[in-house]
Each structure stands twice: as structure tokens, then as C-alpha cells.
MMTF fields as JSON, N, C-alpha, C and O atoms, coordinates in Angstrom:
{
  "mmtfVersion": "1.0.0",
  "mmtfProducer": "UNKNOWN",
  "numBonds": 383,
  "numAtoms": 384,
  "numGroups": 96,
  "numChains": 1,
  "numModels": 1,
  "chainsPerModel": [1],
  "groupsPerChain": [96],
  "chainIdList": ["A"],
  "bondAtomList": [4, 2, 8, 6, 12, 10, 16, 14, 20, 18, 24, 22, 28, 26, 32, 30, 36, 34, 40, 38, 44, 42, 48, 46, 52, 50, 56, 54, 60, 58, 64, 62, 68, 66, 72, 70, 76, 74, 80, 78, 84, 82, 88, 86, 92, 90, 96, 94, 100, 98, 104, 102, 108, 106, 112, 110, 116, 114, 120, 118, 124, 122, 128, 126, 132, 130, 136, 134, 140, 138, 144, 142, 148, 146, 152, 150, 156, 154, 160, 158, 164, 162, 168, 166, 172, 170, 176, 174, 180, 178, 184, 182, 188, 186, 192, 190, 196, 194, 200, 198, 204, 202, 208, 206, 212, 210, 216, 214, 220, 218, 224, 222, 228, 226, 232, 230, 236, 234, 240, 238, 244, 242, 248, 246, 252, 250, 256, 254, 260, 258, 264, 262, 268, 266, 272, 270, 276, 274, 280, 278, 284, 282, 288, 286, 292, 290, 296, 294, 300, 298, 304, 302, 308, 306, 312, 310, 316, 314, 320, 318, 324, 322, 328, 326, 332, 330, 336, 334, 340, 338, 344, 342, 348, 346, 352, 350, 356, 354, 360, 358, 364, 362, 368, 366, 372, 370, 376, 374, 380, 378],
  "bondOrderList": [1, 1, 1, 1, 1, 1, 1, 1, 1, 1, 1, 1, 1, 1, 1, 1, 1, 1, 1, 1, 1, 1, 1, 1, 1, 1, 1, 1, 1, 1, 1, 1, 1, 1, 1, 1, 1, 1, 1, 1, 1, 1, 1, 1, 1, 1, 1, 1, 1, 1, 1, 1, 1, 1, 1, 1, 1, 1, 1, 1, 1, 1, 1, 1, 1, 1, 1, 1, 1, 1, 1, 1, 1, 1, 1, 1, 1, 1, 1, 1, 1, 1, 1, 1, 1, 1, 1, 1, 1, 1, 1, 1, 1, 1, 1],
  "groupList": [{"groupName": "UNK", "atomNameList": ["N", "CA", "C", "O"], "elementList": ["N", "C", "C", "O"], "formalChargeList": [0, 0, 0, 0], "bondAtomList": [1, 0, 2, 1, 3, 2], "bondOrderList": [1, 1, 2], "singleLetterCode": "X", "chemCompType": "L-PEPTIDE LINKING"}],
  "groupTypeList": [0, 0, 0, 0, 0, 0, 0, 0, 0, 0, 0, 0, 0, 0, 0, 0, 0, 0, 0, 0, 0, 0, 0, 0, 0, 0, 0, 0, 0, 0, 0, 0, 0, 0, 0, 0, 0, 0, 0, 0, 0, 0, 0, 0, 0, 0, 0, 0, 0, 0, 0, 0, 0, 0, 0, 0, 0, 0, 0, 0, 0, 0, 0, 0, 0, 0, 0, 0, 0, 0, 0, 0, 0, 0, 0, 0, 0, 0, 0, 0, 0, 0, 0, 0, 0, 0, 0, 0, 0, 0, 0, 0, 0, 0, 0, 0],
  "groupIdList": [1, 2, 3, 4, 5, 6, 7, 8, 9, 10, 11, 12, 13, 14, 15, 16, 17, 18, 19, 20, 21, 22, 23, 24, 25, 26, 27, 28, 29, 30, 31, 32, 33, 34, 35, 36, 37, 38, 39, 40, 41, 42, 43, 44, 45, 46, 47, 48, 49, 50, 51, 52, 53, 54, 55, 56, 57, 58, 59, 60, 61, 62, 63, 64, 65, 66, 67, 68, 69, 70, 71, 72, 73, 74, 75, 76, 77, 78, 79, 80, 81, 82, 83, 84, 85, 86, 87, 88, 89, 90, 91, 92, 93, 94, 95, 96],
  "secStructList": [7, 3, 3, 3, 3, 3, 3, 1, 1, 7, 7, 7, 7, 2, 2, 2, 2, 2, 2, 2, 2, 2, 2, 2, 2, 4, 4, 4, 4, 6, 7, 1, 7, 3, 3, 3, 3, 3, 3, 3, 3, 3, 3, 7, 1, 1, 7, 3, 3, 3, 3, 3, 3, 3, 3, 3, 6, 6, 3, 3, 3, 3, 3, 3, 3, 3, 3, 1, 1, 2, 2, 2, 2, 2, 2, 2, 2, 2, 2, 2, 2, 2, 2, 2, 2, 2, 2, 2, 2, 2, 2, 2, 2, 2, 2, 7],
  "xCoordList": [111.146, 110.736, 110.651, 110.053, 111.261, 111.137, 109.917, 109.685, 109.145, 107.95, 108.119, 108.318, 108.039, 108.088, 106.81, 106.236, 106.386, 105.154, 105.514, 106.117, 105.14, 105.408, 104.085, 103.185, 103.982, 102.746, 103.057, 104.15, 102.068, 102.264, 101.86, 101.256, 102.184, 101.894, 100.551, 100.246, 99.748, 98.47, 98.72, 99.739, 97.777, 97.901, 97.59, 96.532, 98.527, 98.368, 98.404, 99.404, 97.306, 97.217, 98.11, 98.448, 98.475, 99.277, 98.493, 99.072, 97.191, 96.33, 96.386, 96.473, 96.338, 96.425, 97.785, 97.856, 98.846, 100.183, 100.273, 100.874, 99.684, 99.677, 98.928, 99.387, 97.771, 96.982, 97.707, 97.667, 98.366, 99.137, 100.224, 100.362, 100.998, 102.084, 101.546, 102.133, 100.442, 99.869, 99.421, 99.705, 98.728, 98.2, 99.319, 99.309, 100.268, 101.365, 102.236, 102.703, 102.453, 103.296, 102.683, 103.41, 101.366, 100.708, 100.986, 100.732, 101.505, 101.835, 102.958, 103.125, 103.723, 104.788, 104.238, 104.982, 102.961, 102.339, 102.273, 102.264, 102.225, 102.099, 103.45, 103.589, 104.442, 105.793, 106.752, 106.672, 107.656, 108.476, 109.737, 110.405, 110.074, 111.32, 111.101, 111.737, 110.218, 110.009, 111.081, 111.241, 111.806, 112.886, 112.357, 112.544, 111.697, 111.164, 109.738, 109.36, 108.961, 107.621, 107.536, 107.843, 107.118, 106.973, 105.521, 105.005, 104.88, 103.481, 103.437, 103.85, 102.931, 102.787, 101.315, 100.454, 101.025, 99.652, 99.501, 100.266, 98.507, 98.224, 96.781, 95.861, 96.603, 95.244, 94.849, 95.453, 93.828, 93.278, 92.01, 91.601, 91.399, 90.19, 89.073, 88.452, 88.825, 87.672, 88.038, 87.152, 89.307, 89.67, 91.019, 91.792, 91.265, 92.538, 93.194, 92.535, 94.481, 95.204, 96.352, 97.066, 96.513, 97.643, 98.405, 97.837, 99.706, 100.613, 101.429, 102.004, 101.468, 102.198, 103.282, 103.005, 104.521, 105.663, 106.391, 106.773, 106.578, 107.323, 108.602, 108.586, 109.693, 110.976, 111.249, 111.413, 111.292, 111.536, 112.849, 113.415, 113.311, 114.561, 114.417, 113.532, 115.27, 115.342, 114.197, 114.104, 113.323, 112.21, 111.562, 111.859, 110.676, 109.871, 108.43, 108.142, 107.528, 106.095, 105.391, 105.728, 104.415, 103.789, 102.296, 101.879, 101.49, 100.05, 99.643, 100.279, 98.568, 98.037, 96.512, 95.903, 95.906, 94.454, 93.911, 94.552, 92.723, 92.002, 90.72, 90.116, 90.303, 89.025, 88.644, 89.339, 87.534, 87.052, 87.819, 87.853, 88.442, 89.251, 90.583, 90.706, 91.571, 92.858, 92.723, 93.39, 91.871, 91.717, 91.123, 91.564, 90.121, 89.54, 90.545, 90.632, 91.304, 92.336, 93.434, 93.985, 93.741, 94.727, 94.239, 94.987, 92.996, 92.447, 92.482, 92.838, 92.109, 92.142, 93.563, 93.788, 94.518, 95.9, 96.485, 97.264, 96.116, 96.576, 96.023, 96.751, 94.732, 94.124, 94.807, 95.092, 95.066, 95.75, 97.156, 97.599, 97.848, 99.222, 99.254, 100.192, 98.256, 98.207, 98.166, 98.849, 97.373, 97.273, 98.611, 99.073, 99.238, 100.544, 101.586, 102.374, 101.585, 102.573, 102.375, 103.349, 101.13, 100.865, 101.378, 102.011, 101.104, 101.574, 103.1, 103.721, 103.695, 105.149, 105.782, 106.771, 105.213, 105.752, 105.651, 106.59, 104.511, 104.351, 105.385, 105.978, 105.591, 106.553, 107.968, 108.708, 108.349, 109.708, 109.895, 110.988, 108.842, 108.952, 109.12, 109.857, 108.432, 108.554, 109.945, 110.459, 110.557, 111.872, 113.02, 114.152, 112.755, 113.824, 113.863, 114.697],
  "yCoordList": [129.038, 129.514, 128.325, 127.296, 128.492, 127.476, 127.814, 128.976, 126.795, 126.984, 126.151, 124.938, 126.808, 126.067, 126.339, 127.426, 125.321, 125.395, 125.139, 124.119, 126.073, 125.93, 126.046, 126.78, 125.305, 125.345, 125.263, 124.865, 125.652, 125.719, 124.424, 124.453, 123.314, 122.028, 121.437, 120.303, 122.183, 121.631, 120.579, 120.6, 119.677, 118.616, 119.195, 119.788, 119.014, 119.522, 118.331, 117.618, 118.12, 116.963, 117.159, 118.283, 116.056, 116.105, 116.788, 117.504, 116.571, 117.217, 118.74, 119.451, 119.24, 120.685, 121.209, 122.269, 120.496, 120.916, 120.981, 121.904, 120.013, 119.993, 121.205, 121.854, 121.508, 122.653, 123.966, 124.878, 124.063, 125.272, 125.474, 126.566, 124.423, 124.546, 124.92, 125.749, 124.312, 124.592, 126.047, 126.715, 126.529, 127.901, 128.936, 129.955, 128.68, 129.635, 129.685, 130.757, 128.558, 128.551, 129.373, 129.87, 129.522, 130.329, 131.817, 132.589, 132.231, 133.642, 134.097, 135.293, 133.148, 133.514, 134.094, 134.722, 133.897, 134.508, 136.026, 136.752, 136.509, 137.936, 138.627, 139.813, 137.868, 138.406, 137.223, 136.317, 137.241, 136.059, 135.969, 134.935, 137.023, 137.025, 136.71, 137.321, 135.775, 135.341, 134.307, 133.316, 134.546, 133.646, 132.557, 131.367, 132.977, 132.046, 132.427, 133.598, 131.422, 131.628, 130.82, 129.628, 131.481, 130.808, 130.973, 132.087, 129.853, 129.857, 129.387, 128.272, 130.255, 129.931, 129.653, 130.467, 128.511, 128.164, 128.236, 127.624, 128.989, 129.126, 128.714, 129.221, 127.804, 127.352, 127.924, 127.614, 128.762, 129.329, 128.562, 127.673, 128.889, 128.163, 128.253, 127.25, 129.458, 129.647, 130.015, 130.199, 130.124, 130.506, 129.915, 129.459, 129.941, 129.49, 130.724, 131.539, 130.839, 131.996, 131.534, 130.586, 132.224, 131.954, 133.25, 134.289, 133.159, 134.254, 133.804, 132.716, 134.638, 134.329, 135.374, 136.57, 134.906, 135.803, 135.419, 134.264, 136.396, 136.182, 136.994, 138.193, 136.334, 137.017, 137.203, 136.243, 138.462, 138.822, 139.591, 139.951, 139.83, 140.571, 141.939, 142.716, 142.228, 143.516, 143.827, 144.961, 142.871, 143.187, 141.909, 140.802, 142.095, 141.013, 141.48, 142.564, 140.674, 141.001, 140.066, 138.886, 140.598, 139.835, 140.127, 141.282, 139.073, 139.216, 138.211, 137.173, 138.549, 137.662, 137.69, 138.758, 136.501, 136.395, 135.346, 134.325, 135.609, 134.671, 134.235, 135.002, 133.0, 132.517, 131.278, 130.901, 130.648, 129.49, 128.211, 127.299, 128.126, 126.956, 127.435, 128.577, 126.547, 126.894, 127.173, 128.067, 126.42, 126.645, 128.014, 128.7, 128.416, 129.743, 130.836, 131.836, 130.657, 131.625, 131.661, 132.721, 130.506, 130.451, 131.226, 132.017, 131.007, 131.741, 133.252, 134.023, 133.669, 135.094, 135.645, 136.735, 134.887, 135.369, 135.398, 136.292, 134.433, 134.439, 135.66, 136.332, 135.949, 137.126, 138.413, 139.291, 138.522, 139.709, 139.828, 140.921, 138.717, 138.74, 139.062, 139.707, 138.629, 138.981, 140.502, 141.06, 141.157, 142.617, 143.247, 144.174, 142.737, 143.261, 143.089, 143.997, 141.91, 141.65, 142.564, 143.053, 142.796, 143.695, 145.1, 145.73, 145.591, 146.921, 146.964, 147.933, 145.91, 145.858, 145.856, 146.547, 145.086, 145.001, 146.36, 146.788, 147.033, 148.36, 149.335, 150.12, 149.278, 150.162, 149.905, 150.851, 148.645, 148.33, 148.714, 149.121, 148.59, 148.989, 150.506, 150.98, 151.257, 152.727, 153.172, 154.17, 152.443, 152.82, 152.424, 152.859, 151.62, 151.171, 151.99, 151.745],
  "zCoordList": [100.724, 102.027, 102.971, 102.655, 104.129, 105.176, 106.027, 106.359, 106.375, 107.203, 108.465, 108.397, 109.612, 110.871, 111.66, 111.599, 112.4, 113.179, 114.632, 114.963, 115.495, 116.917, 117.67, 117.261, 118.78, 119.56, 121.04, 121.444, 121.848, 123.296, 123.989, 125.061, 123.393, 124.007, 123.62, 123.989, 122.885, 122.442, 121.358, 120.668, 121.232, 120.238, 118.863, 118.647, 117.939, 116.574, 115.635, 115.557, 114.925, 114.031, 112.805, 112.434, 112.198, 110.971, 109.856, 109.039, 109.817, 108.811, 108.952, 107.95, 110.179, 110.404, 109.947, 109.324, 110.241, 109.813, 108.287, 107.737, 107.615, 106.145, 105.602, 104.663, 106.196, 105.74, 106.005, 105.179, 107.148, 107.46, 106.413, 105.862, 106.135, 105.15, 103.766, 103.072, 103.374, 102.048, 101.94, 100.946, 102.951, 102.893, 103.027, 102.335, 103.904, 104.082, 102.828, 102.444, 102.199, 100.993, 99.86, 99.0, 99.847, 98.813, 98.966, 98.042, 100.119, 100.315, 99.388, 99.149, 98.871, 97.933, 96.63, 95.877, 96.354, 95.17, 95.32, 94.325, 96.573, 96.831, 96.975, 96.676, 97.436, 97.565, 97.522, 98.351, 96.551, 96.293, 97.149, 97.144, 97.879, 98.653, 100.129, 100.988, 100.435, 101.813, 102.141, 101.428, 103.214, 103.604, 104.527, 104.272, 105.599, 106.595, 106.959, 106.924, 107.305, 107.86, 109.153, 109.175, 110.221, 111.501, 111.94, 112.022, 112.218, 112.642, 114.091, 114.411, 114.958, 116.379, 116.656, 116.323, 117.264, 117.619, 119.136, 119.881, 119.571, 121.004, 121.24, 120.599, 122.153, 122.469, 123.819, 124.846, 123.796, 125.026, 125.37, 124.623, 126.47, 126.881, 125.856, 125.505, 125.384, 124.499, 123.074, 122.239, 122.785, 121.424, 121.04, 121.882, 119.759, 119.187, 118.565, 117.918, 118.773, 118.263, 117.384, 117.708, 116.267, 115.375, 115.184, 114.849, 115.406, 115.097, 113.891, 113.885, 112.898, 111.668, 111.489, 111.393, 111.445, 111.277, 110.001, 109.812, 109.133, 107.895, 107.942, 108.221, 107.669, 107.576, 106.09, 105.337, 105.699, 104.305, 104.251, 105.283, 103.068, 102.909, 103.582, 103.224, 104.538, 105.233, 106.191, 106.66, 106.502, 107.406, 107.946, 107.497, 108.918, 109.474, 109.518, 110.024, 108.996, 108.994, 109.967, 110.06, 110.689, 111.765, 111.815, 111.724, 111.962, 112.215, 113.29, 113.472, 113.993, 115.029, 114.916, 114.867, 114.875, 114.754, 115.71, 115.96, 116.241, 117.111, 116.431, 115.683, 116.69, 116.191, 116.995, 117.938, 116.613, 117.369, 117.057, 117.884, 115.868, 115.51, 114.924, 114.481, 114.932, 114.341, 112.843, 112.321, 112.15, 110.704, 110.411, 109.489, 111.194, 110.991, 111.325, 110.612, 112.403, 112.759, 111.686, 111.39, 111.113, 110.032, 108.821, 108.246, 108.43, 107.284, 107.527, 106.635, 108.745, 109.076, 109.008, 108.483, 109.541, 109.536, 108.122, 107.792, 107.295, 105.898, 105.171, 104.44, 105.369, 104.732, 105.189, 104.375, 106.478, 106.998, 106.432, 106.081, 106.344, 105.838, 104.345, 103.876, 103.602, 102.177, 102.018, 101.159, 102.839, 102.789, 103.164, 102.5, 104.238, 104.664, 103.566, 103.3, 102.924, 101.871, 100.669, 100.097, 100.285, 99.154, 99.458, 98.611, 100.675, 101.063, 101.125, 100.687, 101.67, 101.769, 100.375, 100.133, 99.481, 98.119, 97.42, 96.748, 97.582, 96.978, 97.543, 96.803, 98.845, 99.508, 98.994, 98.725, 98.855, 98.393, 96.928, 96.532, 96.12, 94.723, 94.586, 93.722, 95.441, 95.407, 95.834, 95.328, 96.759, 97.275, 96.352, 96.564, 95.35, 94.43, 93.177, 92.305]
}
């Protein structure tokens, strides 16, 4: 899985990028056919937003979460995506 990180001009530390890659790569435990992962970071005045898009075979999964820090928003988006991946995997298994 390729992981790319995009941001709206806000300063993103190397440590944050490392944590993003580590946490996103663990999503392969829930579904092994992830092709690409794109993480968008948006910094608003009072909150941080992370959009996580996964390109999987035959579909695209997307979640968006806001929180007070990028790490908290990342954790929320990872949790949401885990649920989406489990449902997607169940759906694809039923259709095969």
C-alpha cells in the first residue's frame, strides 16, 4: 500500500508523518487489498481535520474526522476506517 500525506500549507512535523504512516499501515490487518491511502490534513482555527481515503480493489473508502490535535483526529479517523473496512470486507465476501 502506498501512503501519501497532503496538507493545506500547515507545518507538518516529520514525527507526525511517521505516526500517520505507522497507524495507516496497520489498516492492512483489516483488509489486505488496499492499493493506496491518502491522508489529507486541514488546519482550521480551532480544530484539526483529517480526511482518510483508501483506494481498494473496485471501490474507494472515505472518512473525515475533526479533533483538537492532528493525532487525536488521526486516531478517530483510523477507528472509523477500521469499521468501514470490516463492513466492506464482509460485503465483498458475501458477494463472492
